[in-house]
Amino acid sequence: MSILIQATYFLAAILFILGLKQMSSPVTARRGIHWAGIGMVLATLVTFLAPELSDNPQAVTNYILIIIAIAIGGGYAWVSGKKVAMTDMPQMIAMYNGMGGGAAATIAAVELLKAQGEIAAARESFVGSVINEADPSLMTVSGVMGVDVTILAILGAIIGTIAFSGSVIAWAKLDGRLNSNKLLPQQQLINLVLALVLVGFAVAVYFTGDLMPIIIFFVLALVLGVFITVPVGGADMPVIISLFNALTGLAVGFEGYVLGNAAMIIAGTVVGSAGSLLTHLMAKAMNRSVSNVFFSGFGTTAGASADAGESGGSMKEIQSQDVGIMMAYASQVVIIPGYGMAVAQAQHKVWELTQLLTDKGVKVKFAIHPVAGRMPGHMNVLLAEAGVPYDLIYDMEDINSDFQNTTVTLVIGANDVVNPAAKNDPNSPLFGMPILNAEQSDNVIVIKRGRGTGFSGVENPLFLLDNTRMLFGDGQKAVNELIQSVKEL
Amino acid sequence: MIEGLAALYIFMLAGFTGYEIISKVPVILHTPLMSGSNFVHGIVLVGAMIALGIAENTTQQAIGFIAVLLAAGNAVGGYVVTERMLEMFKSSDKKGAAGESK
């Protein structure tokens, strides 16, 4: 039996790694998630046969509890995952990730409580006896569980718990349920003190066999996760979610060691390192460092330079008929979509417009900034949902030199990713972030709801340029009008 | 059971594997891949089942129950959303050959 279980875990680990590998190319990506899914089902089924489960006097109750818990947790996730809108995907990933972190932390909790229970029982049996103390090395959690296991259990508990409460906050912020960035004055200092106290209690858990330190330890870790995440600005959320994803992987790997489970160690560590690299890539794409994300609010420097941007020119409006003519007779049109397009649910209309223009012989390309949408790649998902084939979609590096050959660049719902201030205004908070060179095309049309600033609150000088025209209105309505005017030609 | 040093080797090799997998990924797949790796750490379900399976009293069972509940949510939810995202990636030349579905 044990051989069967180990062999299945081994197979599952292979399927996870191959699955992730295949997910790194759009052609094989679907097969990849299927393979990983098969691995997960096999690993789950075979775990029912584990001798640890059947040898327990509580086996029957526990089997029933396991099945009920899987049915409820899995059922909830199945339904919510099926119906969530593509625009809300980032917070849903945050939620599921938080659940994983919470699971890793609760596994640690069970292990620590089991050890604590053994110690309590041992103490009980020595009360009143001649020898008033048992073997002292067996009177601490680390004595019962072993040094390495205890350390990794505690580390996994800290990381998993922080990932859990942090992910829940990230979900609440992205879902618009929590808007505050401020919690307490001197938040960073408080977080530091809290982290130190948490380490203190982790040491206490290690060296004692009492229940109280364990409880306080978990509560502190929960609070720390909240405190870390609340001050993080909305634009930085994807980096945080990715980081929590990596942390959860690490916590799962650690708890895998505690349980002696190779599948958990391998899968958890692979995700931990892959997630860390992904976090780094995301932060780099946004011109932020990971420590920057945590320790400085983004909006704080924006106020200073906001008025400096008002200096030259004004926005010039244009009507949709004129834009229609412009695009229908263009040689190349580049569309730069932003999150605003997705919010307006305009992606289907944009694809319709693209097909119309292609039929008229216009070359249409989509330019995607690495951080368009709420996460890297989010915009690609949204366009894919509308049916846009991925070979019309270009990354920033591939298209930036092509803007010079572009007759019309249509910016729809994007703002900061085309802000030239990132290139030439050292005072801008965006300075240094790579952007799409929209301003180099012959004409720039910006579809925008109003005259306000974007997500980050930074003024955009692109809107004031001589070759830029503004088409004000709701994204979907504006594109609809464009379709009409192209059709009428 | 995995011994200390062997586990260290597993940690190291798995770490390099993860790094290697991600390093050549096009930006368009970042979100699905993050979601996919989010699904993969749903393997915590296996550990949660063991944690609940070895529980001996009501407190441990209650906590283990929460562990399985959360882990199942991670695994199932991660799979569903990743699959939904990847389902939509189509290439324009494939479309004709595969036959229009919509």
Coordinates of C-alpha atoms in Angstrom, one line a residue:
Chain A
M1 CA 0.0 0.0 0.0
S2 CA 2.7 2.4 1.0
I3 CA 4.5 1.7 -2.3
L4 CA 1.3 2.6 -4.2
I5 CA 0.9 5.8 -2.3
Q6 CA 4.6 6.9 -2.7
A7 CA 4.5 6.0 -6.5
T8 CA 1.3 8.0 -7.0
Y9 CA 2.8 11.1 -5.2
F10 CA 5.9 10.7 -7.4
L11 CA 3.7 10.6 -10.5
A12 CA 1.7 13.6 -9.3
A13 CA 4.9 15.6 -8.8
I14 CA 6.0 14.8 -12.3
L15 CA 2.6 15.8 -13.7
F16 CA 2.7 19.1 -11.8
I17 CA 6.2 20.0 -13.1
L18 CA 5.4 19.0 -16.7
G19 CA 2.0 20.7 -16.5
L20 CA 3.5 24.0 -15.3
K21 CA 6.1 23.7 -18.1
Q22 CA 3.4 23.3 -20.7
M23 CA 1.5 26.3 -19.3
S24 CA 4.5 28.4 -20.3
S25 CA 3.5 28.3 -24.0
P26 CA 0.1 29.4 -25.3
V27 CA -0.1 26.4 -27.6
T28 CA 0.2 23.7 -24.9
A29 CA -1.1 25.7 -22.0
R30 CA -4.5 23.9 -21.8
R31 CA -2.9 20.5 -21.8
G32 CA -0.7 21.7 -19.0
I33 CA -3.5 22.5 -16.6
H34 CA -5.2 19.2 -17.5
W35 CA -2.1 17.2 -16.6
A36 CA -1.7 19.0 -13.3
G37 CA -5.3 18.4 -12.6
I38 CA -4.9 14.7 -13.2
G39 CA -2.0 14.7 -10.8
M40 CA -4.1 16.5 -8.1
V41 CA -6.9 14.0 -8.4
L42 CA -4.6 11.0 -8.2
A43 CA -2.8 12.4 -5.2
T44 CA -6.0 13.2 -3.4
L45 CA -7.6 9.8 -4.1
V46 CA -4.5 7.8 -3.0
T47 CA -4.3 9.8 0.3
F48 CA -7.5 8.1 1.4
L49 CA -5.5 4.9 1.6
A50 CA -2.8 6.3 3.8
P51 CA -2.2 4.1 6.9
E52 CA -2.0 7.2 9.2
L53 CA -5.7 7.7 8.4
S54 CA -6.9 4.1 8.8
D55 CA -4.9 3.4 12.0
N56 CA -6.5 6.2 13.9
P57 CA -9.2 5.1 16.4
Q58 CA -11.2 8.1 15.0
A59 CA -10.8 6.9 11.5
V60 CA -14.5 6.6 10.5
T61 CA -15.4 10.0 11.8
N62 CA -12.4 11.5 10.2
Y63 CA -13.1 10.0 6.8
I64 CA -16.6 11.4 6.9
L65 CA -15.3 14.8 8.0
I66 CA -12.7 14.8 5.1
I67 CA -15.4 14.1 2.5
I68 CA -17.8 16.7 3.9
A69 CA -15.0 19.3 4.0
I70 CA -13.9 18.6 0.4
A71 CA -17.5 18.7 -0.7
I72 CA -18.1 22.1 0.9
G73 CA -14.8 23.8 0.1
G74 CA -14.5 22.3 -3.4
G75 CA -18.2 23.0 -4.1
Y76 CA -18.0 26.6 -3.1
A77 CA -14.8 27.1 -5.1
W78 CA -16.3 25.3 -8.2
V79 CA -19.3 27.5 -8.2
S80 CA -17.5 30.8 -7.5
G81 CA -14.8 30.0 -10.0
K82 CA -17.2 29.2 -12.8
K83 CA -19.2 32.4 -12.4
V84 CA -16.5 35.0 -11.6
A85 CA -16.1 37.6 -14.3
M86 CA -12.8 37.7 -16.1
T87 CA -12.2 41.3 -14.9
D88 CA -12.5 40.0 -11.3
M89 CA -10.0 37.2 -11.8
P90 CA -7.1 38.8 -9.8
Q91 CA -9.1 39.0 -6.6
M92 CA -10.4 35.4 -7.1
I93 CA -6.9 34.1 -7.4
A94 CA -6.0 36.0 -4.3
M95 CA -8.9 34.4 -2.5
Y96 CA -8.0 30.8 -3.5
N97 CA -4.4 31.5 -2.7
G98 CA -5.3 32.7 0.7
M99 CA -7.2 29.5 1.3
G100 CA -4.1 27.5 0.4
G101 CA -2.0 29.6 2.9
G102 CA -4.6 29.1 5.5
A103 CA -4.6 25.3 4.9
A104 CA -0.8 25.2 5.3
A105 CA -1.1 27.2 8.6
T106 CA -3.9 25.0 10.0
I107 CA -1.8 21.9 9.2
A108 CA 0.9 23.4 11.3
A109 CA -1.6 24.2 14.0
V110 CA -2.8 20.6 14.2
E111 CA 0.8 19.3 14.4
L112 CA 1.7 21.8 17.1
L113 CA -1.4 21.1 19.1
K114 CA -0.8 17.4 18.9
A115 CA 2.6 17.8 20.4
Q116 CA 1.3 20.2 23.0
G117 CA -1.4 17.7 23.8
E118 CA 1.1 14.9 24.4
I119 CA 3.1 17.2 26.7
A120 CA 0.0 18.1 28.7
A121 CA -0.9 14.4 29.0
A122 CA 2.6 13.6 30.2
R123 CA 2.6 16.4 32.7
E124 CA -0.7 15.2 34.0
S125 CA 0.6 11.6 34.6
F126 CA 3.6 12.9 36.5
V127 CA 1.5 15.0 38.9
G128 CA 1.8 13.5 42.4
S129 CA 4.2 10.9 41.5
V130 CA 7.6 10.6 43.1
I131 CA 9.5 11.9 40.1
N132 CA 7.9 15.3 39.7
E133 CA 9.5 16.1 36.4
A134 CA 9.5 13.9 33.3
D135 CA 12.5 13.9 30.9
P136 CA 12.8 17.6 30.3
S137 CA 13.7 17.3 26.7
L138 CA 10.2 15.7 26.1
M139 CA 8.5 18.6 27.8
T140 CA 8.8 21.0 24.9
V141 CA 7.2 21.1 21.5
S142 CA 10.6 20.8 19.8
G143 CA 11.5 17.9 22.1
V144 CA 8.4 16.0 21.0
M145 CA 8.5 16.8 17.3
G146 CA 12.2 17.1 16.6
V147 CA 14.3 20.2 16.0
D148 CA 14.0 20.3 12.1
V149 CA 10.3 19.5 12.0
T150 CA 9.4 22.1 14.7
I151 CA 11.4 24.9 13.0
L152 CA 9.8 24.2 9.6
A153 CA 6.3 23.8 11.1
I154 CA 6.6 27.1 12.8
L155 CA 8.1 28.9 9.7
G156 CA 5.3 27.4 7.6
A157 CA 2.8 28.5 10.1
I158 CA 4.0 32.1 10.1
I159 CA 4.3 32.3 6.3
G160 CA 1.0 30.5 5.7
T161 CA -0.9 32.6 8.2
I162 CA 0.4 35.9 6.8
A163 CA -0.4 34.8 3.2
F164 CA -3.9 33.9 4.4
S165 CA -4.9 37.1 6.1
G166 CA -2.9 39.2 3.6
S167 CA -4.7 37.5 0.7
V168 CA -8.0 38.1 2.2
I169 CA -7.2 41.8 2.6
A170 CA -5.9 41.9 -1.1
W171 CA -9.2 40.3 -2.2
A172 CA -11.2 42.8 -0.2
K173 CA -9.3 45.8 -1.7
L174 CA -9.5 44.6 -5.3
D175 CA -13.1 43.7 -4.8
G176 CA -13.8 47.3 -3.7
R177 CA -14.8 46.2 -0.2
L178 CA -12.0 48.0 1.5
N179 CA -10.6 51.3 0.3
S180 CA -8.6 52.5 3.2
N181 CA -4.8 52.6 2.9
K182 CA -4.3 53.9 6.4
L183 CA -4.6 51.9 9.5
L184 CA -2.5 53.4 12.2
P185 CA 0.1 56.2 12.4
Q186 CA 3.6 54.9 12.2
Q187 CA 2.4 51.7 10.6
Q188 CA 5.9 50.6 9.5
L189 CA 7.2 50.9 13.0
I190 CA 4.3 49.0 14.4
N191 CA 4.7 46.3 11.9
L192 CA 8.4 45.9 12.8
V193 CA 7.6 45.7 16.5
L194 CA 4.8 43.2 15.8
A195 CA 7.1 41.1 13.7
L196 CA 9.7 41.0 16.5
V197 CA 7.0 40.1 19.1
L198 CA 5.8 37.4 16.7
V199 CA 9.4 35.9 16.5
G200 CA 9.5 36.0 20.3
F201 CA 6.3 33.9 20.5
A202 CA 7.6 31.6 17.8
V203 CA 10.6 31.0 20.1
A204 CA 8.3 30.5 23.0
V205 CA 6.3 27.9 21.1
Y206 CA 9.5 26.1 20.3
F207 CA 10.8 26.0 23.9
T208 CA 7.6 25.4 25.9
G209 CA 4.8 22.9 25.8
D210 CA 2.0 25.4 26.7
L211 CA -1.1 26.1 24.8
M212 CA -1.2 29.9 25.3
P213 CA 1.9 30.8 23.2
I214 CA 0.6 28.8 20.3
I215 CA -2.7 30.6 20.3
I216 CA -1.1 34.1 20.6
F217 CA 1.4 33.1 18.0
F218 CA -1.2 32.5 15.4
V219 CA -3.3 35.6 16.3
L220 CA -0.2 37.8 15.9
A221 CA 0.6 36.3 12.5
L222 CA -2.9 36.9 11.4
V223 CA -2.8 40.5 12.5
L224 CA 0.6 41.0 10.9
G225 CA -0.7 39.8 7.5
V226 CA -3.5 42.4 7.7
F227 CA -1.1 45.2 8.8
I228 CA 1.4 44.4 6.0
T229 CA -1.3 44.5 3.2
V230 CA -3.6 47.3 4.2
P231 CA -1.1 50.2 3.3
V232 CA -0.3 48.7 -0.1
G233 CA -1.7 50.8 -2.9
G234 CA -4.2 49.3 -5.5
A235 CA -1.7 49.5 -8.4
D236 CA 0.8 47.4 -6.5
M237 CA -1.8 44.7 -5.6
P238 CA -0.7 42.2 -8.3
V239 CA 2.8 42.2 -6.9
I240 CA 1.5 41.4 -3.5
I241 CA -0.8 38.6 -4.7
S242 CA 2.1 37.1 -6.6
L243 CA 4.3 37.3 -3.5
F244 CA 1.6 35.7 -1.3
N245 CA 1.3 33.0 -4.0
A246 CA 5.0 32.3 -3.7
L247 CA 4.8 32.4 0.1
T248 CA 2.0 29.9 0.2
G249 CA 4.0 27.6 -2.0
L250 CA 6.9 27.8 0.4
A251 CA 4.6 27.2 3.4
V252 CA 3.2 24.2 1.7
G253 CA 6.7 22.9 1.0
F254 CA 7.6 23.3 4.7
E255 CA 4.5 21.6 6.0
G256 CA 5.2 18.8 3.5
Y257 CA 8.5 18.2 5.3
V258 CA 6.6 18.2 8.6
L259 CA 4.3 15.5 7.3
G260 CA 7.1 13.7 5.4
N261 CA 5.2 14.2 2.1
A262 CA 7.4 14.5 -0.9
A263 CA 4.6 15.6 -3.3
M264 CA 3.9 18.6 -1.1
I265 CA 7.6 19.4 -0.7
I266 CA 8.2 19.4 -4.5
A267 CA 5.0 21.1 -5.6
G268 CA 5.3 23.7 -2.8
T269 CA 8.9 24.5 -3.5
V270 CA 8.5 24.7 -7.3
V271 CA 5.6 27.2 -6.8
G272 CA 7.7 29.1 -4.2
S273 CA 10.6 29.7 -6.5
A274 CA 8.5 30.2 -9.6
G275 CA 6.3 32.6 -7.8
S276 CA 9.3 34.6 -6.4
L277 CA 10.6 35.0 -9.9
L278 CA 7.2 36.0 -11.2
T279 CA 6.9 38.5 -8.4
H280 CA 10.2 40.0 -9.3
L281 CA 9.3 40.2 -13.0
M282 CA 6.0 41.9 -12.2
A283 CA 7.6 44.4 -9.9
K284 CA 10.3 45.1 -12.6
A285 CA 7.7 45.6 -15.3
M286 CA 6.1 48.3 -13.1
N287 CA 9.4 49.9 -12.3
R288 CA 9.0 49.1 -8.6
S289 CA 11.1 47.0 -6.3
V290 CA 9.4 44.5 -4.0
S291 CA 10.6 46.4 -0.9
N292 CA 9.3 49.6 -2.5
V293 CA 5.9 48.1 -2.8
F294 CA 5.8 47.3 0.9
F295 CA 7.4 50.4 2.4
S296 CA 6.2 53.3 0.4
G297 CA 2.7 54.3 -0.6
F298 CA 2.6 55.0 -4.3
G299 CA 0.4 58.1 -4.1
T300 CA 2.6 60.0 -1.7
T301 CA 5.0 61.4 -4.3
A302 CA 2.3 62.0 -7.0
G303 CA 0.9 65.2 -5.4
A304 CA 4.1 67.1 -5.8
S305 CA 4.4 66.8 -9.6
A306 CA 0.8 66.8 -10.4
D307 CA 0.6 70.5 -11.0
A308 CA 3.9 70.6 -13.0
G309 CA 2.2 68.5 -15.7
E310 CA -0.5 71.2 -16.4
S311 CA 2.0 73.4 -18.1
G312 CA 1.5 73.0 -21.9
G313 CA -1.5 72.9 -24.1
S314 CA -5.0 71.5 -23.6
M315 CA -7.0 68.5 -24.6
K316 CA -8.5 68.5 -28.1
E317 CA -11.8 66.7 -28.7
I318 CA -12.8 64.7 -31.8
Q319 CA -16.0 63.1 -33.0
S320 CA -16.4 59.4 -33.7
Q321 CA -17.2 59.9 -37.4
D322 CA -13.8 61.6 -37.9
V323 CA -12.0 58.8 -36.1
G324 CA -13.9 56.2 -38.2
I325 CA -12.7 57.8 -41.4
M326 CA -9.2 58.1 -40.1
M327 CA -9.0 54.5 -39.1
A328 CA -10.7 53.1 -42.2
Y329 CA -8.1 54.7 -44.5
A330 CA -5.1 54.0 -42.2
S331 CA -2.4 51.6 -43.2
Q332 CA -1.8 50.4 -39.7
V333 CA -3.9 50.8 -36.5
V334 CA -2.5 49.9 -33.1
I335 CA -5.0 49.4 -30.3
I336 CA -3.7 50.0 -26.7
P337 CA -6.2 48.6 -24.3
G338 CA -6.2 49.3 -20.6
Y339 CA -8.2 48.1 -17.6
G340 CA -10.8 50.9 -18.4
M341 CA -11.8 48.9 -21.6
A342 CA -12.4 45.8 -19.5
V343 CA -14.5 47.7 -17.0
A344 CA -16.6 49.1 -19.8
Q345 CA -16.9 45.6 -21.2
A346 CA -15.8 47.0 -24.5
Q347 CA -13.5 44.2 -25.6
H348 CA -16.1 42.4 -27.7
K349 CA -16.9 45.6 -29.5
V350 CA -13.2 46.3 -30.0
W351 CA -12.8 42.9 -31.6
E352 CA -15.7 43.6 -33.9
L353 CA -14.1 46.9 -34.9
T354 CA -10.9 45.1 -35.5
Q355 CA -12.5 42.6 -37.9
L356 CA -14.3 45.4 -39.8
L357 CA -11.0 47.3 -40.2
T358 CA -9.2 44.1 -41.3
D359 CA -11.8 43.5 -43.9
K360 CA -11.1 47.0 -45.3
G361 CA -7.4 46.0 -45.6
V362 CA -6.2 47.9 -42.5
K363 CA -3.5 46.1 -40.5
V364 CA -4.6 46.1 -36.9
K365 CA -2.4 45.2 -34.0
F366 CA -2.9 45.1 -30.2
A367 CA -0.1 46.5 -28.0
I368 CA -0.1 45.2 -24.5
H369 CA 1.9 46.8 -21.8
P370 CA 3.3 44.3 -19.3
V371 CA 1.1 45.7 -16.5
A372 CA -2.0 46.4 -18.5
G373 CA -5.0 45.3 -16.5
R374 CA -4.6 44.4 -12.9
M375 CA -1.9 41.8 -13.4
P376 CA 0.7 41.0 -16.1
G377 CA -1.2 39.0 -18.7
H378 CA -4.6 40.0 -17.4
M379 CA -5.3 42.1 -20.5
N380 CA -4.4 39.1 -22.8
V381 CA -6.9 37.0 -20.9
L382 CA -9.6 39.7 -21.4
L383 CA -8.9 40.0 -25.1
A384 CA -8.8 36.2 -25.4
E385 CA -12.2 36.1 -23.8
A386 CA -13.5 38.4 -26.6
G387 CA -12.0 36.1 -29.2
V388 CA -9.0 38.1 -30.2
P389 CA -6.4 35.6 -31.5
Y390 CA -3.1 35.9 -29.6
D391 CA -1.0 36.4 -32.7
L392 CA -2.5 39.9 -33.2
I393 CA -1.3 40.7 -29.7
Y394 CA 2.1 42.2 -29.3
D395 CA 4.3 42.7 -26.2
M396 CA 5.8 46.1 -25.5
E397 CA 9.3 45.1 -26.8
D398 CA 8.0 43.8 -30.1
I399 CA 5.7 46.7 -30.9
N400 CA 7.5 49.8 -29.6
S401 CA 9.6 50.3 -32.7
D402 CA 6.5 49.9 -34.9
F403 CA 4.7 53.0 -33.7
Q404 CA 6.6 55.1 -36.2
N405 CA 4.9 53.2 -39.0
T406 CA 1.4 53.5 -37.4
T407 CA -1.2 55.8 -38.8
V408 CA -3.6 55.7 -35.8
T409 CA -3.0 54.5 -32.3
L410 CA -6.2 54.0 -30.4
V411 CA -5.8 54.2 -26.6
I412 CA -8.8 52.8 -24.9
G413 CA -9.1 52.9 -21.1
A414 CA -5.3 53.0 -20.7
N415 CA -3.4 55.9 -19.2
D416 CA -0.2 55.4 -17.2
V417 CA 1.2 52.9 -19.6
V418 CA 1.3 55.5 -22.4
N419 CA 2.4 58.4 -20.2
P420 CA 5.5 60.0 -21.8
A421 CA 6.4 61.6 -18.5
A422 CA 7.8 58.2 -17.6
K423 CA 10.5 58.9 -20.2
N424 CA 11.2 62.6 -19.8
D425 CA 10.0 64.0 -16.5
P426 CA 12.3 63.0 -13.6
N427 CA 9.8 64.5 -11.2
S428 CA 7.0 62.1 -12.3
P429 CA 6.4 59.2 -9.9
L430 CA 6.2 57.1 -13.1
F431 CA 9.7 58.2 -14.2
G432 CA 11.7 55.2 -15.4
M433 CA 8.8 52.9 -16.1
P434 CA 9.0 51.5 -19.6
I435 CA 6.0 52.7 -21.6
L436 CA 4.4 52.1 -25.0
N437 CA 5.6 54.8 -27.5
A438 CA 2.1 55.8 -28.6
E439 CA 3.2 59.4 -29.1
Q440 CA 5.4 58.4 -32.0
S441 CA 2.5 57.4 -34.2
D442 CA 0.9 59.9 -36.7
N443 CA -2.3 60.2 -34.7
V444 CA -3.3 59.2 -31.2
I445 CA -6.9 58.8 -30.4
V446 CA -7.7 58.5 -26.7
I447 CA -11.1 57.1 -25.6
K448 CA -11.6 58.2 -22.1
R449 CA -14.6 58.7 -19.8
G450 CA -13.6 62.1 -18.5
R451 CA -10.7 64.5 -18.1
G452 CA -9.5 63.1 -14.8
T453 CA -6.2 61.4 -14.1
G454 CA -5.7 57.6 -14.2
F455 CA -5.4 54.8 -11.7
S456 CA -2.2 56.2 -10.2
G457 CA -3.5 59.8 -10.1
V458 CA -0.7 61.1 -12.4
E459 CA -1.3 63.8 -15.0
N460 CA -0.6 62.5 -18.6
P461 CA 1.0 65.0 -21.1
L462 CA 0.2 62.6 -24.0
F463 CA -3.3 63.9 -23.9
L464 CA -2.1 67.4 -24.6
L465 CA 0.1 66.7 -27.6
D466 CA -0.6 68.1 -31.0
N467 CA -1.2 64.7 -32.6
T468 CA -3.6 63.6 -29.9
R469 CA -7.3 63.8 -30.0
M470 CA -9.7 62.9 -27.2
L471 CA -12.9 60.9 -27.8
F472 CA -14.8 61.3 -24.5
G473 CA -17.3 58.8 -23.5
D474 CA -18.0 55.3 -22.1
G475 CA -15.6 52.8 -23.7
Q476 CA -18.3 50.5 -25.1
K477 CA -20.5 53.3 -26.4
A478 CA -17.6 55.0 -28.0
V479 CA -16.4 51.9 -29.8
N480 CA -19.9 51.2 -30.9
E481 CA -20.1 54.6 -32.5
L482 CA -16.8 53.9 -34.2
I483 CA -18.1 50.7 -35.6
Q484 CA -21.1 52.5 -37.0
S485 CA -19.1 55.2 -38.6
V486 CA -16.7 52.7 -40.2
K487 CA -19.7 50.6 -41.5
E488 CA -21.3 53.7 -43.1
L489 CA -18.2 54.5 -45.2
Chain B
M1 CA 9.8 9.6 5.8
I2 CA 12.3 11.9 4.2
E3 CA 15.5 12.4 6.0
G4 CA 16.9 15.9 6.7
L5 CA 19.6 16.1 4.0
A6 CA 17.6 14.4 1.3
A7 CA 14.9 16.9 1.9
L8 CA 17.4 19.7 1.6
Y9 CA 18.4 18.3 -1.9
I10 CA 14.7 18.1 -2.8
F11 CA 14.2 21.7 -1.8
M12 CA 17.1 22.8 -3.8
L13 CA 16.3 20.9 -7.0
A14 CA 12.6 21.8 -6.8
G15 CA 13.6 25.5 -6.4
F16 CA 15.7 25.5 -9.5
T17 CA 13.0 23.7 -11.4
G18 CA 10.5 26.4 -10.5
Y19 CA 12.9 29.1 -11.5
E20 CA 13.6 27.4 -14.8
I21 CA 9.9 26.9 -15.7
I22 CA 9.1 30.6 -15.2
S23 CA 12.1 32.2 -16.8
K24 CA 11.0 31.7 -20.4
V25 CA 7.4 32.6 -20.1
P26 CA 5.8 35.2 -22.4
V27 CA 4.1 38.0 -20.5
I28 CA 0.7 37.0 -22.0
L29 CA 0.8 33.9 -19.8
H30 CA 1.8 35.5 -16.6
T31 CA -1.7 35.7 -15.1
P32 CA -2.7 32.1 -16.1
L33 CA 0.6 30.8 -14.9
M34 CA 0.3 32.5 -11.6
S35 CA -3.2 31.0 -11.4
G36 CA -1.8 27.6 -12.5
S37 CA 0.9 27.7 -9.8
N38 CA -1.7 28.8 -7.4
F39 CA -3.6 25.5 -8.3
V40 CA -0.4 23.4 -7.9
H41 CA 0.1 24.5 -4.3
G42 CA -3.4 23.2 -3.8
I43 CA -1.5 19.9 -3.2
V44 CA -1.8 21.2 0.4
L45 CA -5.1 19.3 0.3
V46 CA -3.2 16.0 0.7
G47 CA -1.5 17.4 3.8
A48 CA -4.7 18.7 5.1
M49 CA -6.4 15.3 4.7
I50 CA -3.6 13.7 6.7
A51 CA -3.8 16.4 9.4
L52 CA -7.5 15.8 9.8
G53 CA -7.0 12.0 9.4
I54 CA -4.5 11.9 12.4
A55 CA -6.7 14.2 14.6
E56 CA -7.5 12.5 17.9
N57 CA -9.8 14.9 19.6
T58 CA -12.5 17.4 18.8
T59 CA -10.3 20.5 18.7
Q60 CA -7.8 18.8 16.3
Q61 CA -10.7 17.6 14.2
A62 CA -12.2 21.1 14.0
I63 CA -8.9 22.6 12.9
G64 CA -8.2 19.8 10.5
F65 CA -11.7 20.2 9.1
I66 CA -10.9 23.9 8.4
A67 CA -7.6 22.8 6.8
V68 CA -9.3 20.4 4.4
L69 CA -12.1 22.9 3.6
L70 CA -9.6 25.7 2.7
A71 CA -7.3 23.3 0.8
A72 CA -10.1 21.9 -1.3
G73 CA -11.1 25.5 -2.1
N74 CA -7.6 26.3 -3.2
A75 CA -7.3 23.2 -5.4
V76 CA -10.7 23.3 -7.0
G77 CA -10.9 27.1 -7.4
G78 CA -7.4 27.3 -8.8
Y79 CA -8.2 24.6 -11.4
V80 CA -11.5 26.1 -12.5
V81 CA -10.2 29.7 -13.0
T82 CA -7.0 28.5 -14.7
E83 CA -8.9 26.2 -17.0
R84 CA -11.3 29.0 -17.8
M85 CA -8.5 31.4 -18.7
L86 CA -6.6 29.0 -20.8
E87 CA -9.6 27.8 -22.6
M88 CA -9.8 31.2 -24.3
F89 CA -6.3 31.3 -25.8
K90 CA -6.7 30.6 -29.5
S91 CA -4.5 31.3 -32.5
S92 CA -6.0 32.9 -35.5
D93 CA -4.9 30.2 -38.0
K94 CA -6.1 27.4 -35.8
K95 CA -9.5 28.8 -35.6
G96 CA -10.6 27.9 -39.1
A97 CA -9.2 24.4 -38.9
A98 CA -10.7 23.6 -35.5
G99 CA -14.1 24.8 -36.7
E100 CA -15.8 27.8 -35.3
S101 CA -17.4 27.0 -31.9
K102 CA -19.2 30.3 -31.5

